[in-house]
XYZ file of C-alpha atoms in Angstrom:
577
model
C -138.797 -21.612 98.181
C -139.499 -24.956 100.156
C -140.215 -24.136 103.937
C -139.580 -26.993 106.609
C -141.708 -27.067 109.619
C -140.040 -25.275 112.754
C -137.539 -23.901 109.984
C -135.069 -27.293 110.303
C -133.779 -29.357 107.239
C -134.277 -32.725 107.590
C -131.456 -35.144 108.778
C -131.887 -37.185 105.363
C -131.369 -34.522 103.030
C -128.202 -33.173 105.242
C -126.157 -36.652 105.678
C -126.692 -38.387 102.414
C -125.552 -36.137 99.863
C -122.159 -35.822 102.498
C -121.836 -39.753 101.973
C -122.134 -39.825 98.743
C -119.645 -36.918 98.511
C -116.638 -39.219 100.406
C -117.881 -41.919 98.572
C -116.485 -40.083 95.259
C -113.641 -38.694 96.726
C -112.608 -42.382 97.791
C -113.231 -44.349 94.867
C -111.410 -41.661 93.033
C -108.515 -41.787 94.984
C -105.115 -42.912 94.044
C -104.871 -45.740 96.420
C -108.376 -47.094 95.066
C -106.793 -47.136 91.382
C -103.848 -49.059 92.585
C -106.237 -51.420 94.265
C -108.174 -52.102 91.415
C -105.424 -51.861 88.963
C -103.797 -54.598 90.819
C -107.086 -56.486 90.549
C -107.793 -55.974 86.952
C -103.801 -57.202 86.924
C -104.301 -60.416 88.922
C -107.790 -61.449 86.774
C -105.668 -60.982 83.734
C -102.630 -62.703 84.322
C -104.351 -65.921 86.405
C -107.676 -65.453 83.148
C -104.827 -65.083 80.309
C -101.454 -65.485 81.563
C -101.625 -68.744 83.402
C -103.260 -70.921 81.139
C -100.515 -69.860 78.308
C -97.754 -70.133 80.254
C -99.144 -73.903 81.962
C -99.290 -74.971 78.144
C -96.016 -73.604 77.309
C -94.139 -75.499 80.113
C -95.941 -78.479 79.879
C -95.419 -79.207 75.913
C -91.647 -77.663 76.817
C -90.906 -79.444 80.098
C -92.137 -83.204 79.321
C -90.048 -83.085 76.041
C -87.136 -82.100 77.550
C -86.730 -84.157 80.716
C -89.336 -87.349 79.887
C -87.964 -88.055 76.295
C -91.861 -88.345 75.461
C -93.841 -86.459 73.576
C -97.125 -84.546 75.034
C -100.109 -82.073 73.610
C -102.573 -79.594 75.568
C -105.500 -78.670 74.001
C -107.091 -75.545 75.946
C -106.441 -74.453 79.717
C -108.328 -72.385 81.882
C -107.233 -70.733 85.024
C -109.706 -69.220 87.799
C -107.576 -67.210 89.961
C -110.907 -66.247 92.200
C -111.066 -69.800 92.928
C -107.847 -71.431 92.132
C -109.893 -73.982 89.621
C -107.935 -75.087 87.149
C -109.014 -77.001 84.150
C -107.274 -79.162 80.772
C -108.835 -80.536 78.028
C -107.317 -82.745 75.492
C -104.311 -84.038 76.768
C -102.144 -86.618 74.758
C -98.892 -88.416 76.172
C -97.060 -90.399 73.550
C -94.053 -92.299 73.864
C -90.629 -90.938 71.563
C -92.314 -92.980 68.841
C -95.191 -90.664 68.738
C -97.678 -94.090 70.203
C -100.228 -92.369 73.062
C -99.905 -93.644 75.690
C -101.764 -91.706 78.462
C -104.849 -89.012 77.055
C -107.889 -87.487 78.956
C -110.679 -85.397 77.643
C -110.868 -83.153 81.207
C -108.856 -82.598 84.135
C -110.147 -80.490 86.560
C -107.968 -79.127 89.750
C -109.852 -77.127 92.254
C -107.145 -76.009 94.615
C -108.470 -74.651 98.132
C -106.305 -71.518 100.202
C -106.716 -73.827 103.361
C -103.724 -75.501 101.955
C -101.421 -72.976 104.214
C -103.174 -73.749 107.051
C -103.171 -77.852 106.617
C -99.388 -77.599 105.298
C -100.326 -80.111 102.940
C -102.068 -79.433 99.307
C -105.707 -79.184 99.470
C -108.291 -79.558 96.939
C -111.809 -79.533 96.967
C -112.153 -81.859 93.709
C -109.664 -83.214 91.477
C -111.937 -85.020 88.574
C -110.697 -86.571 85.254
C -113.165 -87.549 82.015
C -112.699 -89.704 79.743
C -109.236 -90.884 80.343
C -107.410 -93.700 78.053
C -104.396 -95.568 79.204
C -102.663 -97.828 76.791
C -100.502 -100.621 77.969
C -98.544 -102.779 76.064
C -96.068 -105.719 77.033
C -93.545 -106.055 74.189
C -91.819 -109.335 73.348
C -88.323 -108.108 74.995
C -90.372 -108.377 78.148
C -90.631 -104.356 78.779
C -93.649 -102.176 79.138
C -94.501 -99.070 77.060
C -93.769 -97.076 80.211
C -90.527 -98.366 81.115
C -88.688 -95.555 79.321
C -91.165 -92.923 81.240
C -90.465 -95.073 84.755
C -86.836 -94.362 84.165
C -86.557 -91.053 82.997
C -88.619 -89.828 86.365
C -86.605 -92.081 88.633
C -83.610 -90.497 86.701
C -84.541 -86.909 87.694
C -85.628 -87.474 91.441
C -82.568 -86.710 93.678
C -81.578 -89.656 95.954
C -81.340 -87.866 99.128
C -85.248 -86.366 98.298
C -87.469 -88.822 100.477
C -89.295 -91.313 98.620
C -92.492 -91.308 100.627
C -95.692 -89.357 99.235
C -96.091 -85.356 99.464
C -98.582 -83.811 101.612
C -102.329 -83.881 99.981
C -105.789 -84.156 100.847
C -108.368 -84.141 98.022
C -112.357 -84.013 99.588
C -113.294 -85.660 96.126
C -111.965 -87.323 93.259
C -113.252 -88.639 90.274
C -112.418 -90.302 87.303
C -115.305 -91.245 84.576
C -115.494 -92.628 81.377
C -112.550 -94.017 81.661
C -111.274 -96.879 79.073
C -107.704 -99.608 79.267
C -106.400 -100.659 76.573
C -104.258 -103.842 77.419
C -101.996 -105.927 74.802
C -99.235 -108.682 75.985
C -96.747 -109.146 73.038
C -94.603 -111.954 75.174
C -96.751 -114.468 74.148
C -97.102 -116.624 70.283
C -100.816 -115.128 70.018
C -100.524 -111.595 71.433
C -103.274 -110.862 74.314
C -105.286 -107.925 73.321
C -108.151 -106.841 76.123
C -109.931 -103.922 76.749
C -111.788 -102.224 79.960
C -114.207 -99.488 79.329
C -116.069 -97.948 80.688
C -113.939 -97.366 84.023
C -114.865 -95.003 86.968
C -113.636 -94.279 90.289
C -114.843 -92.269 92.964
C -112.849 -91.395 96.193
C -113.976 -89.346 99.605
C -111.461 -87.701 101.549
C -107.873 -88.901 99.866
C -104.975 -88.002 101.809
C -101.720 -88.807 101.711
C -100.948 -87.617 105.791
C -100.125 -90.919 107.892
C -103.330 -93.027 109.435
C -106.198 -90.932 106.982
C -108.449 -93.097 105.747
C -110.733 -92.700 102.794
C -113.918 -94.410 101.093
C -114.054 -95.784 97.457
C -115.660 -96.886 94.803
C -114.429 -98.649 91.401
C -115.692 -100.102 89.117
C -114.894 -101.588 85.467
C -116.513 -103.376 82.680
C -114.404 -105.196 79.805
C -115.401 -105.538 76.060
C -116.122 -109.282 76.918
C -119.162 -108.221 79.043
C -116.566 -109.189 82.280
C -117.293 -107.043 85.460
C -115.426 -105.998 88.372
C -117.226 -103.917 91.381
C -115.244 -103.344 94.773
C -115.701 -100.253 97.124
C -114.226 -99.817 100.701
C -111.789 -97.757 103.039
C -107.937 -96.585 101.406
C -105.284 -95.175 103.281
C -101.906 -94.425 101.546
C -99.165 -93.875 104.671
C -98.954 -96.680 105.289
C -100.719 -97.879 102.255
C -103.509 -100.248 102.598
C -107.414 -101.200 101.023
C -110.517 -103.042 102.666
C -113.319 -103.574 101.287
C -115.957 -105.759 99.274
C -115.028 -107.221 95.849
C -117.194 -108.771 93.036
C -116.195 -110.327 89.712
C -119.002 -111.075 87.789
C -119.044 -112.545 84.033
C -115.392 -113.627 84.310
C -114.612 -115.547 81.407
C -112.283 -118.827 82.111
C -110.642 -117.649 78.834
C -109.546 -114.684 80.345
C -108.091 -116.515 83.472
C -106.237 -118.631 81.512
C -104.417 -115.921 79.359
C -103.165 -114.100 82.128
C -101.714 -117.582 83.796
C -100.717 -119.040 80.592
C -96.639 -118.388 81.264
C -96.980 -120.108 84.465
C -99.725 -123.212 83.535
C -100.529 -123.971 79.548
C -104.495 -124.847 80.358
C -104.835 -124.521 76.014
C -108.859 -122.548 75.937
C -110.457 -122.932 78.415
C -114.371 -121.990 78.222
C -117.032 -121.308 80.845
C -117.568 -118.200 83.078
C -116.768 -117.221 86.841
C -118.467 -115.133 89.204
C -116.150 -114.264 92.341
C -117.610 -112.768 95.175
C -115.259 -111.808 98.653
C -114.230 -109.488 101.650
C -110.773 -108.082 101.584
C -107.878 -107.005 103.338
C -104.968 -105.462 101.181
C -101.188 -104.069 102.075
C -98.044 -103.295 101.028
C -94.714 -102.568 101.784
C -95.580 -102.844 105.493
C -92.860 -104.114 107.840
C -93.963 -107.157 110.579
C -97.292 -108.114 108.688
C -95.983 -110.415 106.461
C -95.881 -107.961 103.593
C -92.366 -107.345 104.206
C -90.773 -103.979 102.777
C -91.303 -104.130 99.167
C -93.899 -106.968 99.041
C -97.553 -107.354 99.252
C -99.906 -109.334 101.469
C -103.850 -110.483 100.911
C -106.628 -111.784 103.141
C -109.480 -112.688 102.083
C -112.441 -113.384 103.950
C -115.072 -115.970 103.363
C -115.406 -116.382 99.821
C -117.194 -117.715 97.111
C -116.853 -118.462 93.447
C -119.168 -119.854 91.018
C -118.711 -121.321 87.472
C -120.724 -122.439 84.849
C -119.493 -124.327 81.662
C -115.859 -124.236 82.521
C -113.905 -126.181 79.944
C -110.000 -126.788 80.218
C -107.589 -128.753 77.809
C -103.794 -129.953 78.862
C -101.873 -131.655 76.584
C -104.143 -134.556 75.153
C -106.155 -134.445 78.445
C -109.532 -131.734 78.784
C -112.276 -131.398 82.144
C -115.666 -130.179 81.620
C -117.510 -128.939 84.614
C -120.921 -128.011 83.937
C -121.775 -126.566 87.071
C -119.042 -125.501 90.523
C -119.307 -123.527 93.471
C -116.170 -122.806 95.030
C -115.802 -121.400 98.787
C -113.295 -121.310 101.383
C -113.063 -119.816 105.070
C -110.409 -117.502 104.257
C -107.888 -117.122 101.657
C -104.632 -115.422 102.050
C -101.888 -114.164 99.983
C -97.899 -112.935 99.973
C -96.162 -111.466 96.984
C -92.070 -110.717 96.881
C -89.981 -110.895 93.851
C -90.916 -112.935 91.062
C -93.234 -115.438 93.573
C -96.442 -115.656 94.881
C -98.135 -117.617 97.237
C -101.942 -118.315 97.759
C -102.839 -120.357 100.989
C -106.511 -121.430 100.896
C -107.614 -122.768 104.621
C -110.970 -124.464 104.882
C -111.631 -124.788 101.126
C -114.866 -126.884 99.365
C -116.144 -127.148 96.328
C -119.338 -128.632 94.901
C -119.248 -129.544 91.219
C -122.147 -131.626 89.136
C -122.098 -133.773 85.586
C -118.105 -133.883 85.599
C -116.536 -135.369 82.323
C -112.650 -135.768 82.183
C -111.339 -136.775 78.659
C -108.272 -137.632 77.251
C -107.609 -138.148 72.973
C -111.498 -137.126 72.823
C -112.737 -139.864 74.552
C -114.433 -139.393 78.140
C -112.511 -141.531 80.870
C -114.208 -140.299 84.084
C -117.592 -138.709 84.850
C -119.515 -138.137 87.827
C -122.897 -136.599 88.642
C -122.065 -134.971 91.557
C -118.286 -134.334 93.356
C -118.031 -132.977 96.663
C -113.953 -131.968 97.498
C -112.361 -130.253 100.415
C -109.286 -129.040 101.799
C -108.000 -128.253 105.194
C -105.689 -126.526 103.390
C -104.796 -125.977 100.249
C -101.719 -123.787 98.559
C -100.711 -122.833 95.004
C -97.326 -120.787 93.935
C -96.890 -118.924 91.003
C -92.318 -118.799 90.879
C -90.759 -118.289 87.143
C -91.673 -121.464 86.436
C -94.709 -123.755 86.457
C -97.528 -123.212 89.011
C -96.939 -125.075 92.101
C -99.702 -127.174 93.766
C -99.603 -128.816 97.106
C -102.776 -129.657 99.813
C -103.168 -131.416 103.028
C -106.352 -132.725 105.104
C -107.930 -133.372 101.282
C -111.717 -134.773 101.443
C -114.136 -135.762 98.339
C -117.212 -137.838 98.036
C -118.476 -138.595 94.561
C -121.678 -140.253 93.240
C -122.896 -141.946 89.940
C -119.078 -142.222 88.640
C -117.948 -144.010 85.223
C -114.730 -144.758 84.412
C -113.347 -145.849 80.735
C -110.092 -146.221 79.188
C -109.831 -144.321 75.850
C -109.147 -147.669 73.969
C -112.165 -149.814 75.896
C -115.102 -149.629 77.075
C -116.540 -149.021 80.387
C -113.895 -150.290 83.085
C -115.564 -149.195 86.548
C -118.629 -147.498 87.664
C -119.372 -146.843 91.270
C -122.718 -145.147 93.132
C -120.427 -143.831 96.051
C -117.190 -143.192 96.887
C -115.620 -141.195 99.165
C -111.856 -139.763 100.069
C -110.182 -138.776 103.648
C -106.885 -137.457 104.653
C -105.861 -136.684 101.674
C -102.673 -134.832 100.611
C -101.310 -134.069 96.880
C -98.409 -132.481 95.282
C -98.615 -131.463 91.483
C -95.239 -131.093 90.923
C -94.269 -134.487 92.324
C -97.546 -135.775 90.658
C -99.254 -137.802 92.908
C -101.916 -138.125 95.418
C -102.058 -140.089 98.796
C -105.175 -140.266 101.177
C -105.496 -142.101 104.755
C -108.595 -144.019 103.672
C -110.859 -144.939 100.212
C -114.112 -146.241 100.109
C -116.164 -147.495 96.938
C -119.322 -148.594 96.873
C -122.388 -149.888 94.908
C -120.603 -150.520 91.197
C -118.516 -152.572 89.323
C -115.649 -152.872 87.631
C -114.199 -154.488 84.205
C -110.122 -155.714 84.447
C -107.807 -158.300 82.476
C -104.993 -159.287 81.593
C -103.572 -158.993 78.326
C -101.063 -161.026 76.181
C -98.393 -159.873 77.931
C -99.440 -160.161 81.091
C -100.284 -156.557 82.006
C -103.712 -155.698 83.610
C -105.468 -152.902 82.153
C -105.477 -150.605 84.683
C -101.892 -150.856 84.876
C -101.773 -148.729 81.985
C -104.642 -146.224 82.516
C -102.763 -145.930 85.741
C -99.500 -145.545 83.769
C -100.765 -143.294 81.091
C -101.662 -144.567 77.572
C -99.282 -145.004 75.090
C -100.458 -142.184 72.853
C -99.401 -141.711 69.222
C -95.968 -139.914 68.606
C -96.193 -136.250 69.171
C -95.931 -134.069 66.289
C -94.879 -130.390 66.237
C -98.802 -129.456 66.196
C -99.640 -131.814 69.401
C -98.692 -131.378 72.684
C -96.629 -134.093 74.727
C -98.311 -136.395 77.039
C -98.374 -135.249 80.546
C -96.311 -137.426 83.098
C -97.790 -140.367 85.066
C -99.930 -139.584 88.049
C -98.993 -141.178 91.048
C -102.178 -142.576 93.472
C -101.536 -144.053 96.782
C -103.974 -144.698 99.678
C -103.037 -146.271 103.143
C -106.646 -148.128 103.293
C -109.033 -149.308 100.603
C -112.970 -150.536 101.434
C -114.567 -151.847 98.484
C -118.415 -153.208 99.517
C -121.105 -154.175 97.398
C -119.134 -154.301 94.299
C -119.170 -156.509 90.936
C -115.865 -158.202 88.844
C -115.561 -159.409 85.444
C -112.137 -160.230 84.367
C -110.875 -161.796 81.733
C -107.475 -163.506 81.072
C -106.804 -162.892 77.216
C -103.587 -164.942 77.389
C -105.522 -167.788 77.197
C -107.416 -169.222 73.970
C -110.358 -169.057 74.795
C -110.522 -166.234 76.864
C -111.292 -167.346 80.308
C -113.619 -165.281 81.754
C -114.783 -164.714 85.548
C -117.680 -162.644 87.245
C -117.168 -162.222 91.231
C -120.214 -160.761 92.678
C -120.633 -158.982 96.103
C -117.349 -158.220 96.610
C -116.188 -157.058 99.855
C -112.771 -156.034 100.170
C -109.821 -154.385 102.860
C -106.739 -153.275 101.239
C -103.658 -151.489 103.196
C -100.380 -150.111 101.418
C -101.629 -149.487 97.678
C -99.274 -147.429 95.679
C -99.691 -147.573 92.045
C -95.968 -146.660 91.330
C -94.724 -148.492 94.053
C -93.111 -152.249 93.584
C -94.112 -152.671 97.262
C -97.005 -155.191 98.021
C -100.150 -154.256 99.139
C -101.950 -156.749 101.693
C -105.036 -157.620 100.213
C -107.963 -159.505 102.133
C -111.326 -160.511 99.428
C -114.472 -161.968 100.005
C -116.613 -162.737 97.256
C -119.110 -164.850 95.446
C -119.143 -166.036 91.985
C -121.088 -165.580 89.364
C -121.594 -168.907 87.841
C -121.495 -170.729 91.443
C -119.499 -170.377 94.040
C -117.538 -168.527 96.613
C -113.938 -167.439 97.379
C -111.759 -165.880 100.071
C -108.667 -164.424 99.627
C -105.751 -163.044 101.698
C -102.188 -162.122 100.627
C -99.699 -159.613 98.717
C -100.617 -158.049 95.486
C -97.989 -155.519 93.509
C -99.866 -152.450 92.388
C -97.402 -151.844 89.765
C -97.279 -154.960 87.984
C -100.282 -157.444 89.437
C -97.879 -159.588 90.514
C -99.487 -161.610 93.728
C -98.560 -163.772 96.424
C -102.574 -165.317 97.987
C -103.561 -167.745 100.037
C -107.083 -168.362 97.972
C -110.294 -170.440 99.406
C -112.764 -171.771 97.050
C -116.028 -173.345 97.263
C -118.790 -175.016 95.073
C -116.643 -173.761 92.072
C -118.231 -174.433 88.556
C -114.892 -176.374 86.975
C -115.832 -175.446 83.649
C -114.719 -171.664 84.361
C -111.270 -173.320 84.585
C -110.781 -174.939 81.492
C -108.937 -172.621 79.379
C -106.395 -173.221 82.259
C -106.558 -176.580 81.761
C -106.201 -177.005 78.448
C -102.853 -175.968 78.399
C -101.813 -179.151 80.674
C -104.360 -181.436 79.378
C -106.288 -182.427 75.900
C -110.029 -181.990 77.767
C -112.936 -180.325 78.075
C -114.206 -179.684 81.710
C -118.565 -179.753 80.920
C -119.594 -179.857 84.529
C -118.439 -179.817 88.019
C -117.743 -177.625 90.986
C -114.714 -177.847 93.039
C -113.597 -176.360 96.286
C -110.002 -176.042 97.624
């Protein structure tokens, strides 16, 4: 028999065995089995139940009301932690074609959602998803029919506007686009993988703003990087954007309805600041359109090469900025306004039937401002305040040789119109070159029909037309330091002239214009001699009305003039008149 000191039993050995005692008695209580009945109930049905009956209604429900087809491979439910999870998801159109798939979607829903009144989740992540897009030749989308059927089975009095969310992350990786445009002779085929997105505090409650990050790489090496603040009520983006590896290709697919540019080659890089909205009321977005502002931006391109028609550009080497850049979208238009635009561009060739016509080392253009529409129809392109400055330039008509090279020349107050096909500028100056003109048997000069457009072969259902005849117009003209040859091939011989040092003013030219210019020449001449001139000369035809000076003439440069009057041969001579 144990004996405690002072005959007492320690406190210990008195109150624990009367804990443990209650202890039984309450986990062996009725109330306690209900508890964890109901518990045992609740991890069953959310474990088991939920991710059979999710299946069930989702393979039943989209069916029924979406006229598409849809599989779910396994779902799990947490209903600890309200995470929910989906793997293998396929959405096909009625065709059985996929259209939407994912590997993973994982919900995790948070209880706080009662609180916020709005639907909360911690994380909302989906991997590997595949979207497949198609344009078909009718001019409808692969998810026109889907478009419908939902519009189709929202109420019209249930408000349009976006339910109440808030998501602290979201993320979508591995991500690939499959994109194919059937509208067009040779069907566009692209593809955009990997893609991923990643988005901080997304909500849908009016003036919450998020951060994101995209970012997308296409099969052609082309990549496109842009991060910055969303909000969705109202909805608008800001941000950075960069398009690297562009190819011109590319570009000229996605335009080709509105401008036929034939393959263009080369590659763009596009770098920017952004400011994006739509739908919003008294910011020039209007209610169902879209507006874009750019900040400063720049674009660079390297071995961009573009065919029209018979006509083709090569440009080497661009850089392309402009103080701001803005945009509006509504209906089937849109309008880009470019203000403060330049661009820098090096070893230029222009060519038309194969055969270079214009090149220049280095071109310099700018634009006050500068604006091009995209309607139904062909592009629209129209610019004011135009500037250029070009060096080491050669000239050539397809037929001939060199017709006019120049070390300068430079363009202000510009202003063209692509639709009415012209250009006009305040002032042109050329200078440091020369130039190679005549007249032909019928009394046409040259340039007349480079001016024109050459009279190209007879189109056949393989070739493209020839485009129509570019008007040029300039109120003045400064030619300085500039050679002449020109030859008169009506007359047998040819009689042949060089002018030297040319200095010339000329106001009112208009190449499609049977308005006289005034013209005002001061030159010398090659085999002796000077002459002035001063009169009216028609752009359009080289018809001319001058009041001409000569002096110390050689006469023999006359003859084939002559002859037709006289049966002589001028040897030696000058004249002046």
């Amino acid at each position: 028999m144990v004996k405690y000191k002072n005959g007492l039993i320690p406190f210990s050995l008195t109150i624990i065995p009367t804990m443990l005692l209650r202890l039984r008695k309450t986990l062996f209580c009725v109330p306690a089995y209900i508890v964890a009945g109901l518990v045992a109930l609740y991890a069953t049905g959310g474990f088991f139940a939920v991710p059979v009956l999710v299946k069930w209604q989702i393979e039943k429900q989209v069916p029924e009301r979406l006229d598409h087809r849809i599989s779910v491979g396994e779902v799990r439910f947490n209903p600890f932690v309200f995470k929910l999870e989906i793997d293998d998801a396929v959405l096909s159109d009625a065709d059985g074609k996929p259209i939407l798939a994912f590997k993973r979607l994982l919900a995790d829903f948070e209880l706080r959602s009662v609180i916020d009144r709005a639907w909360t989740f911690a994380q909302a992540r989906l991997e590997a998803p595949v979207l497949h897009f198609s344009l078909g030749k009718e001019g409808r989308h692969n998810f026109s029919i889907l478009l419908e059927r939902l519009l189709r089975d929202t109420p019209e009095d249930e408000p349009s506007s976006l339910p109440g969310f808030t998501v602290k992350r979201v993320e979508l990786a591995g991500g690939r686009v499959e994109y194919s445009d059937g509208l067009l002779e040779v069907p566009i085929v692209a593809q955009m993988d990997p893609v991923s997105i990643e988005i901080d505090d997304l909500s849908s409650l009016p003036g919450q703003t998020a951060r994101y990050r995209l970012s997308l790489r296409t099969t052609a090496g082309e990549m496109l990087e842009t991060s910055g603040d969303l909000t969705l009520r109202p909805f608008a983006a800001k941000g950075a954007l960069s398009l690297n590896g562009v190819k011109a290709i590319t570009l000229a697919k996605g335009l080709v309805r509105q401008a036929a540019t034939g393959s263009p080659t080369g590659q763009i890089d596009i770098t920017t600041d952004y400011d994006l909205a739509f739908g919003q009321d008294g910011d020039g977005a209007g209610a169902a359109g879209m507006r874009l502002a750019l900040g400063t931006s720049r674009l660079t391109v390297s071995g961009l090469h573009i065919e029209h028609g018979y006509d083709s550009l090569d440009v080497p080497n661009a850089v392309i900025s402009a103080a701001s850049v803005s945009a509006k979208a509504g209906g089937n238009r849109l309008d880009v306004v470019f203000d403060g635009a330049k661009a820098e561009l090096s070893d230029v060739e222009a060519q038309r039937t194969s055969t270079v016509i214009a090149s220049a080392s280095a071109l310099s253009l700018g634009a006050e401002s500068l604006m091009l529409a995209f309607p139904e129809g062909p592009a629209e392109v129209t610019g004011q305040g135009i500037a250029a400055a070009l060096t080491d330039v050669v000239v050539r008509r397809p037929a001939d040789a060199k017709l006019l090279q120049f070390g300068k020349a430079a363009l202000s107050g510009g202003a063209c119109n692509l639709q009415s096909v012209g250009d006009v500028a305040d002032k042109v100056v050329l200078a440091k070159g020369q130039a190679v003109t005549w007249r032909n048997a019928q009394g046409l000069f040259n340039w007349i029909s480079l001016l024109r457009g050459e009279i190209l072969p007879e189109a056949t259902a393989a070739e493209p037309t020839p485009s129509a005849v570019w008007r040029l117009a300039a109120k003045a003209v400064e030619i300085d330091e500039f050679d002449l040859t020109f030859e008169d091939r009506r007359k047998t011989p040819v009689a042949a002239v060089g002018i030297e040092a040319i200095h010339a003013r000329i106001a009112g030219f208009d190449s499609a214009s049977a308005t006289p210019m005034q013209v005002a020449i001061k030159a010398k001449v090659a085999g002796g001699g000077g002459l002035e001139a001063n009169g009216k000369v028609r752009a359009d035809n080289g018809q001319s009305d001058l009041a001409v000076s000569l002096s110390g003439i050689v006469l023999a440069q006359a003859h084939p003039y002559l002859s037709d009057f006289a049966s002589l041969r001028l040897a030696s001579g000058v004249m002046s008149a």
